[in-house]
mmCIF file of N, CA and C in Angstrom:
data_model
loop_
_atom_site.group_PDB
_atom_site.id
_atom_site.type_symbol
_atom_site.label_atom_id
_atom_site.label_comp_id
_atom_site.label_asym_id
_atom_site.label_seq_id
_atom_site.Cartn_x
_atom_site.Cartn_y
_atom_site.Cartn_z
ATOM 1 N N UNK A 1039 0.893 -1.141 -0.128
ATOM 2 C CA UNK A 1039 0.038 0.091 0.178
ATOM 3 C C UNK A 1039 0.750 1.213 0.278
ATOM 4 N N UNK A 1040 0.404 1.841 -0.582
ATOM 5 C CA UNK A 1040 0.995 3.737 -0.793
ATOM 6 C C UNK A 1040 0.971 4.182 1.065
ATOM 7 N N UNK A 1041 2.543 5.270 1.158
ATOM 8 C CA UNK A 1041 2.456 5.611 2.189
ATOM 9 C C UNK A 1041 2.263 6.719 2.057
ATOM 10 N N UNK A 1042 0.664 7.533 1.981
ATOM 11 C CA UNK A 1042 1.146 9.111 1.632
ATOM 12 C C UNK A 1042 1.703 10.142 2.832
ATOM 13 N N UNK A 1043 1.867 11.429 2.475
ATOM 14 C CA UNK A 1043 2.847 12.100 3.448
ATOM 15 C C UNK A 1043 2.078 13.642 3.253
ATOM 16 N N UNK A 1044 1.434 13.744 4.042
ATOM 17 C CA UNK A 1044 1.505 15.682 3.737
ATOM 18 C C UNK A 1044 1.628 16.245 4.839
ATOM 19 N N UNK A 1045 2.818 17.167 3.766
ATOM 20 C CA UNK A 1045 3.999 17.300 4.504
ATOM 21 C C UNK A 1045 3.936 18.767 3.606
ATOM 22 N N UNK A 1046 4.563 19.312 4.838
ATOM 23 C CA UNK A 1046 4.943 21.215 4.531
ATOM 24 C C UNK A 1046 6.986 21.102 4.529
ATOM 25 N N UNK A 1047 7.070 21.245 3.554
ATOM 26 C CA UNK A 1047 8.891 21.573 3.461
ATOM 27 C C UNK A 1047 10.030 22.736 4.184
ATOM 28 N N UNK A 1048 8.164 23.674 4.555
ATOM 29 C CA UNK A 1048 8.901 25.076 5.127
ATOM 30 C C UNK A 1048 8.860 24.670 7.065
ATOM 31 N N UNK A 1049 8.008 23.409 7.390
ATOM 32 C CA UNK A 1049 8.425 22.694 9.210
ATOM 33 C C UNK A 1049 9.048 22.148 9.366
ATOM 34 N N UNK A 1050 9.736 22.352 10.417
ATOM 35 C CA UNK A 1050 10.674 21.681 10.090
ATOM 36 C C UNK A 1050 10.715 20.108 11.153
ATOM 37 N N UNK A 1051 9.444 20.083 11.991
ATOM 38 C CA UNK A 1051 8.760 18.708 12.019
ATOM 39 C C UNK A 1051 8.478 17.818 11.242
ATOM 40 N N UNK A 1052 7.944 18.737 9.954
ATOM 41 C CA UNK A 1052 7.504 17.597 8.875
ATOM 42 C C UNK A 1052 8.735 17.283 8.018
ATOM 43 N N UNK A 1053 9.668 18.043 7.557
ATOM 44 C CA UNK A 1053 10.966 17.881 7.406
ATOM 45 C C UNK A 1053 11.579 16.400 8.330
ATOM 46 N N UNK A 1054 11.391 16.450 9.347
ATOM 47 C CA UNK A 1054 11.669 15.401 10.329
ATOM 48 C C UNK A 1054 11.146 14.545 10.312
ATOM 49 N N UNK A 1055 9.927 14.358 9.864
ATOM 50 C CA UNK A 1055 9.910 13.350 9.806
ATOM 51 C C UNK A 1055 9.751 12.318 8.809
ATOM 52 N N UNK A 1056 10.185 12.827 7.560
ATOM 53 C CA UNK A 1056 9.841 12.865 5.923
ATOM 54 C C UNK A 1056 11.640 12.106 6.394
ATOM 55 N N UNK A 1057 12.449 12.270 6.804
ATOM 56 C CA UNK A 1057 13.539 12.007 7.559
ATOM 57 C C UNK A 1057 13.806 10.743 7.772
ATOM 58 N N UNK A 1058 12.339 10.830 8.680
ATOM 59 C CA UNK A 1058 12.327 9.710 9.281
ATOM 60 C C UNK A 1058 11.781 8.163 8.637
ATOM 61 N N UNK A 1059 10.922 8.549 8.111
ATOM 62 C CA UNK A 1059 10.546 7.608 7.033
ATOM 63 C C UNK A 1059 11.416 6.905 6.671
ATOM 64 N N UNK A 1060 12.422 8.138 5.670
ATOM 65 C CA UNK A 1060 13.101 7.505 4.486
ATOM 66 C C UNK A 1060 14.423 6.650 5.065
ATOM 67 N N UNK A 1061 14.443 7.248 6.644
ATOM 68 C CA UNK A 1061 15.912 6.514 6.985
ATOM 69 C C UNK A 1061 15.263 4.913 7.552
ATOM 70 N N UNK A 1062 14.156 4.363 7.695
ATOM 71 C CA UNK A 1062 13.260 3.195 7.641
ATOM 72 C C UNK A 1062 12.858 3.146 6.313
ATOM 73 N N UNK A 1063 13.468 3.114 5.532
ATOM 74 C CA UNK A 1063 12.968 2.414 4.060
ATOM 75 C C UNK A 1063 11.553 2.606 3.443
ATOM 76 N N UNK A 1064 11.289 3.686 3.851
ATOM 77 C CA UNK A 1064 9.516 4.266 3.590
ATOM 78 C C UNK A 1064 9.775 5.140 2.485
ATOM 79 N N UNK A 1065 9.606 5.018 0.973
ATOM 80 C CA UNK A 1065 9.090 6.293 0.162
ATOM 81 C C UNK A 1065 7.927 7.097 0.486
ATOM 82 N N UNK A 1066 7.752 7.373 0.933
ATOM 83 C CA UNK A 1066 6.221 8.319 0.556
ATOM 84 C C UNK A 1066 5.967 8.930 -0.486
ATOM 85 N N UNK A 1067 4.524 8.987 -0.681
ATOM 86 C CA UNK A 1067 4.147 9.691 -1.771
ATOM 87 C C UNK A 1067 3.771 11.034 -1.313
ATOM 88 N N UNK A 1068 4.680 11.570 -1.608
ATOM 89 C CA UNK A 1068 4.461 13.335 -0.884
ATOM 90 C C UNK A 1068 3.347 14.190 -1.268
ATOM 91 N N UNK A 1069 2.322 14.930 -0.380
ATOM 92 C CA UNK A 1069 1.940 15.686 -1.361
ATOM 93 C C UNK A 1069 1.870 16.539 -0.299
ATOM 94 N N UNK A 1070 2.008 17.690 -1.330
ATOM 95 C CA UNK A 1070 1.999 19.233 -0.178
ATOM 96 C C UNK A 1070 0.951 20.052 -0.399
ATOM 97 N N UNK A 1071 0.394 19.765 0.778
ATOM 98 C CA UNK A 1071 -0.856 20.523 1.021
ATOM 99 C C UNK A 1071 -1.256 21.942 1.067
ATOM 100 N N UNK A 1072 0.311 22.807 1.176
ATOM 101 C CA UNK A 1072 -0.067 23.936 1.105
ATOM 102 C C UNK A 1072 -0.272 24.827 0.170
ATOM 103 N N UNK A 1073 0.198 23.445 -1.866
ATOM 104 C CA UNK A 1073 0.623 24.377 -2.295
ATOM 105 C C UNK A 1073 -0.860 24.853 -2.935
ATOM 106 N N UNK A 1074 -1.694 25.615 -3.575
ATOM 107 C CA UNK A 1074 -3.227 25.138 -4.078
ATOM 108 C C UNK A 1074 -2.947 24.225 -4.789
ATOM 109 N N UNK A 1075 -2.567 23.861 -5.810
ATOM 110 C CA UNK A 1075 -3.032 22.579 -6.773
ATOM 111 C C UNK A 1075 -2.854 21.480 -5.888
ATOM 112 N N UNK A 1076 -2.550 20.943 -4.599
ATOM 113 C CA UNK A 1076 -2.487 20.038 -3.762
ATOM 114 C C UNK A 1076 -3.284 20.641 -2.648
ATOM 115 N N UNK A 1077 -4.049 21.260 -2.442
ATOM 116 C CA UNK A 1077 -4.528 21.707 -1.392
ATOM 117 C C UNK A 1077 -5.624 20.426 -1.327
ATOM 118 N N UNK A 1078 -6.171 20.083 -0.089
ATOM 119 C CA UNK A 1078 -6.957 19.394 0.769
ATOM 120 C C UNK A 1078 -8.922 19.667 0.775
ATOM 121 N N UNK A 1079 -9.237 19.308 -0.069
ATOM 122 C CA UNK A 1079 -11.166 19.691 -0.011
ATOM 123 C C UNK A 1079 -11.405 19.571 1.366
ATOM 124 N N UNK A 1080 -12.971 19.719 2.243
ATOM 125 C CA UNK A 1080 -13.121 19.706 2.892
ATOM 126 C C UNK A 1080 -13.861 17.865 3.194
ATOM 127 N N UNK A 1081 -13.573 17.766 2.429
ATOM 128 C CA UNK A 1081 -14.092 16.124 2.146
ATOM 129 C C UNK A 1081 -12.940 14.878 2.405
ATOM 130 N N UNK A 1082 -11.709 15.472 2.238
ATOM 131 C CA UNK A 1082 -10.867 14.779 2.440
ATOM 132 C C UNK A 1082 -10.132 15.098 3.308
ATOM 133 N N UNK A 1083 -10.167 15.951 4.234
ATOM 134 C CA UNK A 1083 -10.044 16.407 5.637
ATOM 135 C C UNK A 1083 -10.992 15.646 6.446
ATOM 136 N N UNK A 1084 -12.082 15.484 6.328
ATOM 137 C CA UNK A 1084 -13.183 14.709 7.299
ATOM 138 C C UNK A 1084 -13.061 13.428 7.013
ATOM 139 N N UNK A 1085 -12.225 13.022 5.993
ATOM 140 C CA UNK A 1085 -12.013 11.677 5.509
ATOM 141 C C UNK A 1085 -10.280 11.460 6.712
ATOM 142 N N UNK A 1086 -9.353 12.604 6.531
ATOM 143 C CA UNK A 1086 -8.862 12.379 7.485
ATOM 144 C C UNK A 1086 -8.740 11.930 8.942
ATOM 145 N N UNK A 1087 -9.657 12.585 9.243
ATOM 146 C CA UNK A 1087 -10.276 12.827 10.624
ATOM 147 C C UNK A 1087 -11.049 11.159 10.959
ATOM 148 N N UNK A 1088 -11.504 10.796 10.108
ATOM 149 C CA UNK A 1088 -12.155 9.397 10.313
ATOM 150 C C UNK A 1088 -10.443 8.389 10.602
ATOM 151 N N UNK A 1089 -10.565 8.261 9.485
ATOM 152 C CA UNK A 1089 -9.023 7.532 9.481
ATOM 153 C C UNK A 1089 -8.165 8.252 10.618
ATOM 154 N N UNK A 1090 -8.313 8.960 11.165
ATOM 155 C CA UNK A 1090 -7.398 9.313 13.176
ATOM 156 C C UNK A 1090 -8.087 8.556 13.337
ATOM 157 N N UNK A 1091 -9.498 8.181 13.371
ATOM 158 C CA UNK A 1091 -9.863 7.611 14.388
ATOM 159 C C UNK A 1091 -10.964 8.719 15.427
ATOM 160 N N UNK A 1092 -10.845 9.700 15.053
ATOM 161 C CA UNK A 1092 -11.252 11.368 15.141
ATOM 162 C C UNK A 1092 -12.501 11.654 15.054
ATOM 163 N N UNK A 1093 -13.043 12.309 16.191
ATOM 164 C CA UNK A 1093 -14.567 13.021 16.043
ATOM 165 C C UNK A 1093 -14.456 14.309 15.771
ATOM 166 N N UNK A 1094 -13.616 14.437 16.028
ATOM 167 C CA UNK A 1094 -13.449 16.446 15.526
ATOM 168 C C UNK A 1094 -12.343 16.957 14.882
ATOM 169 N N UNK A 1095 -12.091 17.328 14.020
ATOM 170 C CA UNK A 1095 -10.733 18.480 13.471
ATOM 171 C C UNK A 1095 -10.653 18.524 14.268
ATOM 172 N N UNK A 1096 -10.604 19.082 15.079
ATOM 173 C CA UNK A 1096 -9.545 19.423 16.882
ATOM 174 C C UNK A 1096 -8.101 18.481 16.683
ATOM 175 N N UNK A 1097 -8.406 17.176 16.647
ATOM 176 C CA UNK A 1097 -7.270 16.158 16.369
ATOM 177 C C UNK A 1097 -6.293 16.707 15.891
ATOM 178 N N UNK A 1098 -5.805 17.391 14.500
ATOM 179 C CA UNK A 1098 -4.779 17.778 13.650
ATOM 180 C C UNK A 1098 -4.683 19.724 13.487
ATOM 181 N N UNK A 1099 -5.478 20.169 14.162
ATOM 182 C CA UNK A 1099 -6.097 21.364 14.261
ATOM 183 C C UNK A 1099 -4.066 21.918 14.837
ATOM 184 N N UNK A 1100 -3.821 22.940 14.089
ATOM 185 C CA UNK A 1100 -2.796 23.967 14.743
ATOM 186 C C UNK A 1100 -3.488 24.747 15.585
ATOM 187 N N UNK A 1101 -3.312 24.728 16.334
ATOM 188 C CA UNK A 1101 -3.694 25.945 17.856
ATOM 189 C C UNK A 1101 -3.288 27.030 17.301
ATOM 190 N N UNK A 1102 -2.337 27.022 17.557
ATOM 191 C CA UNK A 1102 -1.241 28.388 16.939
ATOM 192 C C UNK A 1102 -1.609 28.849 16.214
ATOM 193 N N UNK A 1103 -1.730 28.283 15.314
ATOM 194 C CA UNK A 1103 -2.478 29.299 14.343
ATOM 195 C C UNK A 1103 -3.956 29.833 13.696
ATOM 196 N N UNK A 1104 -4.907 28.904 14.676
ATOM 197 C CA UNK A 1104 -6.142 28.719 14.510
ATOM 198 C C UNK A 1104 -6.998 30.247 15.450
ATOM 199 N N UNK A 1105 -6.363 30.570 16.186
ATOM 200 C CA UNK A 1105 -7.377 32.224 16.274
ATOM 201 C C UNK A 1105 -7.107 33.213 15.003
ATOM 202 N N UNK A 1106 -5.992 32.974 14.336
ATOM 203 C CA UNK A 1106 -5.594 33.605 13.182
ATOM 204 C C UNK A 1106 -6.309 33.466 11.959
ATOM 205 N N UNK A 1107 -7.307 32.556 12.392
ATOM 206 C CA UNK A 1107 -8.210 32.508 11.465
ATOM 207 C C UNK A 1107 -9.670 32.550 11.823
ATOM 208 N N UNK A 1108 -10.042 32.759 12.800
ATOM 209 C CA UNK A 1108 -10.937 33.261 13.905
ATOM 210 C C UNK A 1108 -11.761 32.368 14.793
ATOM 211 N N UNK A 1109 -10.709 30.668 14.448
ATOM 212 C CA UNK A 1109 -11.435 29.724 15.530
ATOM 213 C C UNK A 1109 -11.080 29.667 16.485
ATOM 214 N N UNK A 1110 -12.088 29.679 17.633
ATOM 215 C CA UNK A 1110 -12.299 29.921 19.130
ATOM 216 C C UNK A 1110 -12.127 28.416 19.738
ATOM 217 N N UNK A 1111 -13.488 28.209 20.752
ATOM 218 C CA UNK A 1111 -13.569 27.355 21.491
ATOM 219 C C UNK A 1111 -14.716 27.365 21.090
ATOM 220 N N UNK A 1112 -15.540 27.516 20.724
ATOM 221 C CA UNK A 1112 -17.114 27.576 20.307
ATOM 222 C C UNK A 1112 -17.583 26.974 18.583
ATOM 223 N N UNK A 1113 -15.846 27.152 18.041
ATOM 224 C CA UNK A 1113 -16.168 27.251 16.151
ATOM 225 C C UNK A 1113 -16.651 25.207 16.228
ATOM 226 N N UNK A 1114 -18.011 25.517 14.990
ATOM 227 C CA UNK A 1114 -18.206 23.924 14.931
ATOM 228 C C UNK A 1114 -16.907 23.428 14.215
ATOM 229 N N UNK A 1115 -17.199 21.834 14.311
ATOM 230 C CA UNK A 1115 -16.712 20.792 13.484
ATOM 231 C C UNK A 1115 -16.306 21.563 11.769
ATOM 232 N N UNK A 1116 -17.441 21.342 11.414
ATOM 233 C CA UNK A 1116 -17.874 21.471 9.849
ATOM 234 C C UNK A 1116 -16.845 23.080 9.619
ATOM 235 N N UNK A 1117 -17.179 24.287 10.208
ATOM 236 C CA UNK A 1117 -16.597 25.455 10.608
ATOM 237 C C UNK A 1117 -14.878 25.617 10.170
ATOM 238 N N UNK A 1118 -14.658 24.541 11.164
ATOM 239 C CA UNK A 1118 -12.915 24.187 11.268
ATOM 240 C C UNK A 1118 -12.730 23.727 10.062
ATOM 241 N N UNK A 1119 -13.232 22.481 9.147
ATOM 242 C CA UNK A 1119 -13.050 21.796 8.240
ATOM 243 C C UNK A 1119 -13.380 23.028 6.937
ATOM 244 N N UNK A 1120 -13.973 23.851 7.003
ATOM 245 C CA UNK A 1120 -13.458 24.592 6.160
ATOM 246 C C UNK A 1120 -12.921 25.304 5.916
ATOM 247 N N UNK A 1121 -12.249 25.961 7.083
ATOM 248 C CA UNK A 1121 -11.506 27.084 7.815
ATOM 249 C C UNK A 1121 -10.212 26.043 6.802
ATOM 250 N N UNK A 1122 -9.688 24.759 7.544
ATOM 251 C CA UNK A 1122 -8.694 23.610 7.280
ATOM 252 C C UNK A 1122 -8.232 24.419 6.010
ATOM 253 N N UNK A 1123 -9.839 23.842 5.068
ATOM 254 C CA UNK A 1123 -9.718 23.951 3.390
ATOM 255 C C UNK A 1123 -8.989 24.802 2.768
ATOM 256 N N UNK A 1124 -9.490 26.521 3.967
ATOM 257 C CA UNK A 1124 -9.382 27.134 3.166
ATOM 258 C C UNK A 1124 -7.676 28.215 3.465
ATOM 259 N N UNK A 1125 -6.889 27.191 4.680
ATOM 260 C CA UNK A 1125 -6.320 28.188 5.084
ATOM 261 C C UNK A 1125 -5.401 27.334 5.608
ATOM 262 N N UNK A 1126 -4.818 26.053 4.821
ATOM 263 C CA UNK A 1126 -3.692 24.949 5.308
ATOM 264 C C UNK A 1126 -2.554 25.395 6.251
ATOM 265 N N UNK A 1127 -2.530 26.597 6.666
ATOM 266 C CA UNK A 1127 -1.710 26.850 7.584
ATOM 267 C C UNK A 1127 -2.254 26.300 8.963
ATOM 268 N N UNK A 1128 -3.061 25.992 9.553
ATOM 269 C CA UNK A 1128 -4.394 25.628 9.964
ATOM 270 C C UNK A 1128 -4.320 24.139 10.472
ATOM 271 N N UNK A 1129 -3.548 23.641 9.753
ATOM 272 C CA UNK A 1129 -3.466 21.718 9.883
ATOM 273 C C UNK A 1129 -2.086 21.298 10.041
ATOM 274 N N UNK A 1130 -2.248 20.600 11.530
ATOM 275 C CA UNK A 1130 -0.858 20.342 11.824
ATOM 276 C C UNK A 1130 -0.344 19.263 10.680
ATOM 277 N N UNK A 1131 0.682 19.345 10.964
ATOM 278 C CA UNK A 1131 2.035 18.459 10.572
ATOM 279 C C UNK A 1131 3.108 17.541 10.730
ATOM 280 N N UNK A 1132 3.414 16.390 10.764
ATOM 281 C CA UNK A 1132 3.380 15.969 9.045
ATOM 282 C C UNK A 1132 1.550 14.971 9.166
ATOM 283 N N UNK A 1133 1.065 14.602 8.519
ATOM 284 C CA UNK A 1133 0.193 13.696 8.528
ATOM 285 C C UNK A 1133 0.698 12.659 7.782
ATOM 286 N N UNK A 1134 0.515 11.302 8.410
ATOM 287 C CA UNK A 1134 0.872 9.709 7.543
ATOM 288 C C UNK A 1134 -0.381 9.328 7.184
ATOM 289 N N UNK A 1135 -0.263 8.575 6.011
ATOM 290 C CA UNK A 1135 -2.125 7.769 5.871
ATOM 291 C C UNK A 1135 -1.706 6.595 4.753
ATOM 292 N N UNK A 1136 -2.059 5.513 5.056
ATOM 293 C CA UNK A 1136 -2.139 4.177 4.724
ATOM 294 C C UNK A 1136 -3.317 3.556 4.397
ATOM 295 N N UNK A 1137 -3.428 3.375 3.383
ATOM 296 C CA UNK A 1137 -4.986 2.768 3.317
ATOM 297 C C UNK A 1137 -6.220 3.984 4.177
ATOM 298 N N UNK A 1138 -6.749 3.144 4.979
ATOM 299 C CA UNK A 1138 -8.367 3.126 5.947
ATOM 300 C C UNK A 1138 -7.059 3.845 7.388
ATOM 301 N N UNK A 1139 -6.648 4.318 7.126
ATOM 302 C CA UNK A 1139 -5.181 4.676 8.867
ATOM 303 C C UNK A 1139 -4.794 6.380 8.703
ATOM 304 N N UNK A 1140 -4.608 6.678 9.883
ATOM 305 C CA UNK A 1140 -3.945 8.157 9.562
ATOM 306 C C UNK A 1140 -3.196 8.316 11.312
ATOM 307 N N UNK A 1141 -2.130 8.916 10.722
ATOM 308 C CA UNK A 1141 -1.310 9.111 12.141
ATOM 309 C C UNK A 1141 -0.976 10.958 11.905
ATOM 310 N N UNK A 1142 -1.429 11.272 13.113
ATOM 311 C CA UNK A 1142 -0.426 13.042 13.081
ATOM 312 C C UNK A 1142 1.110 12.688 13.285
ATOM 313 N N UNK A 1143 2.219 13.374 13.127
ATOM 314 C CA UNK A 1143 3.159 13.088 13.025
ATOM 315 C C UNK A 1143 4.033 13.651 14.344
ATOM 316 N N UNK A 1144 2.853 13.746 15.392
ATOM 317 C CA UNK A 1144 3.511 14.268 16.899
ATOM 318 C C UNK A 1144 3.279 13.628 18.067
ATOM 319 N N UNK A 1145 4.808 12.609 18.735
ATOM 320 C CA UNK A 1145 5.613 13.202 17.533
ATOM 321 C C UNK A 1145 6.064 12.273 16.347
ATOM 322 N N UNK A 1146 7.516 12.493 15.974
ATOM 323 C CA UNK A 1146 7.255 12.254 14.681
ATOM 324 C C UNK A 1146 7.267 11.119 14.300
ATOM 325 N N UNK A 1147 8.003 10.071 15.369
ATOM 326 C CA UNK A 1147 7.542 8.628 15.890
ATOM 327 C C UNK A 1147 5.826 7.968 15.693
ATOM 328 N N UNK A 1148 5.700 8.351 15.362
ATOM 329 C CA UNK A 1148 4.212 8.041 15.407
ATOM 330 C C UNK A 1148 4.152 8.052 13.812
ATOM 331 N N UNK A 1149 4.719 8.640 13.012
ATOM 332 C CA UNK A 1149 4.315 7.901 11.605
ATOM 333 C C UNK A 1149 5.129 6.869 11.553
ATOM 334 N N UNK A 1150 5.655 6.327 12.072
ATOM 335 C CA UNK A 1150 6.720 4.767 11.535
ATOM 336 C C UNK A 1150 5.226 3.338 12.610
ATOM 337 N N UNK A 1151 3.951 3.930 12.746
ATOM 338 C CA UNK A 1151 3.135 3.268 13.240
ATOM 339 C C UNK A 1151 1.988 2.319 12.200
ATOM 340 N N UNK A 1152 2.400 3.292 10.983
ATOM 341 C CA UNK A 1152 1.829 2.654 9.799
ATOM 342 C C UNK A 1152 2.406 2.229 8.836
ATOM 343 N N UNK A 1153 3.811 1.390 9.267
ATOM 344 C CA UNK A 1153 5.020 0.847 8.242
ATOM 345 C C UNK A 1153 4.673 -0.923 8.745
#
């Protein structure tokens, strides 16, 4: 099965996660979701949450950027998914996806759970 890595090359944790995978013999398919041409849709984000076993997008919301786009404790999950699709900087990274499973690479060693 293909290992997909949602990756942002401007993020040191994401770069370290990619390096860890490569050191362990995993050559993931890289999805640079911050690029407009590879942006994630609301449906894709909902699917990622489901694959993580999460009931909310808050499981992979980048809290330190959430307030910048108006997300607070009262914001609905649907509004967060919409905000993530429009503002990918509020998505935590890296995220590994293999088949019907996904993990947030925080810590990066969690990415190896899918290998």
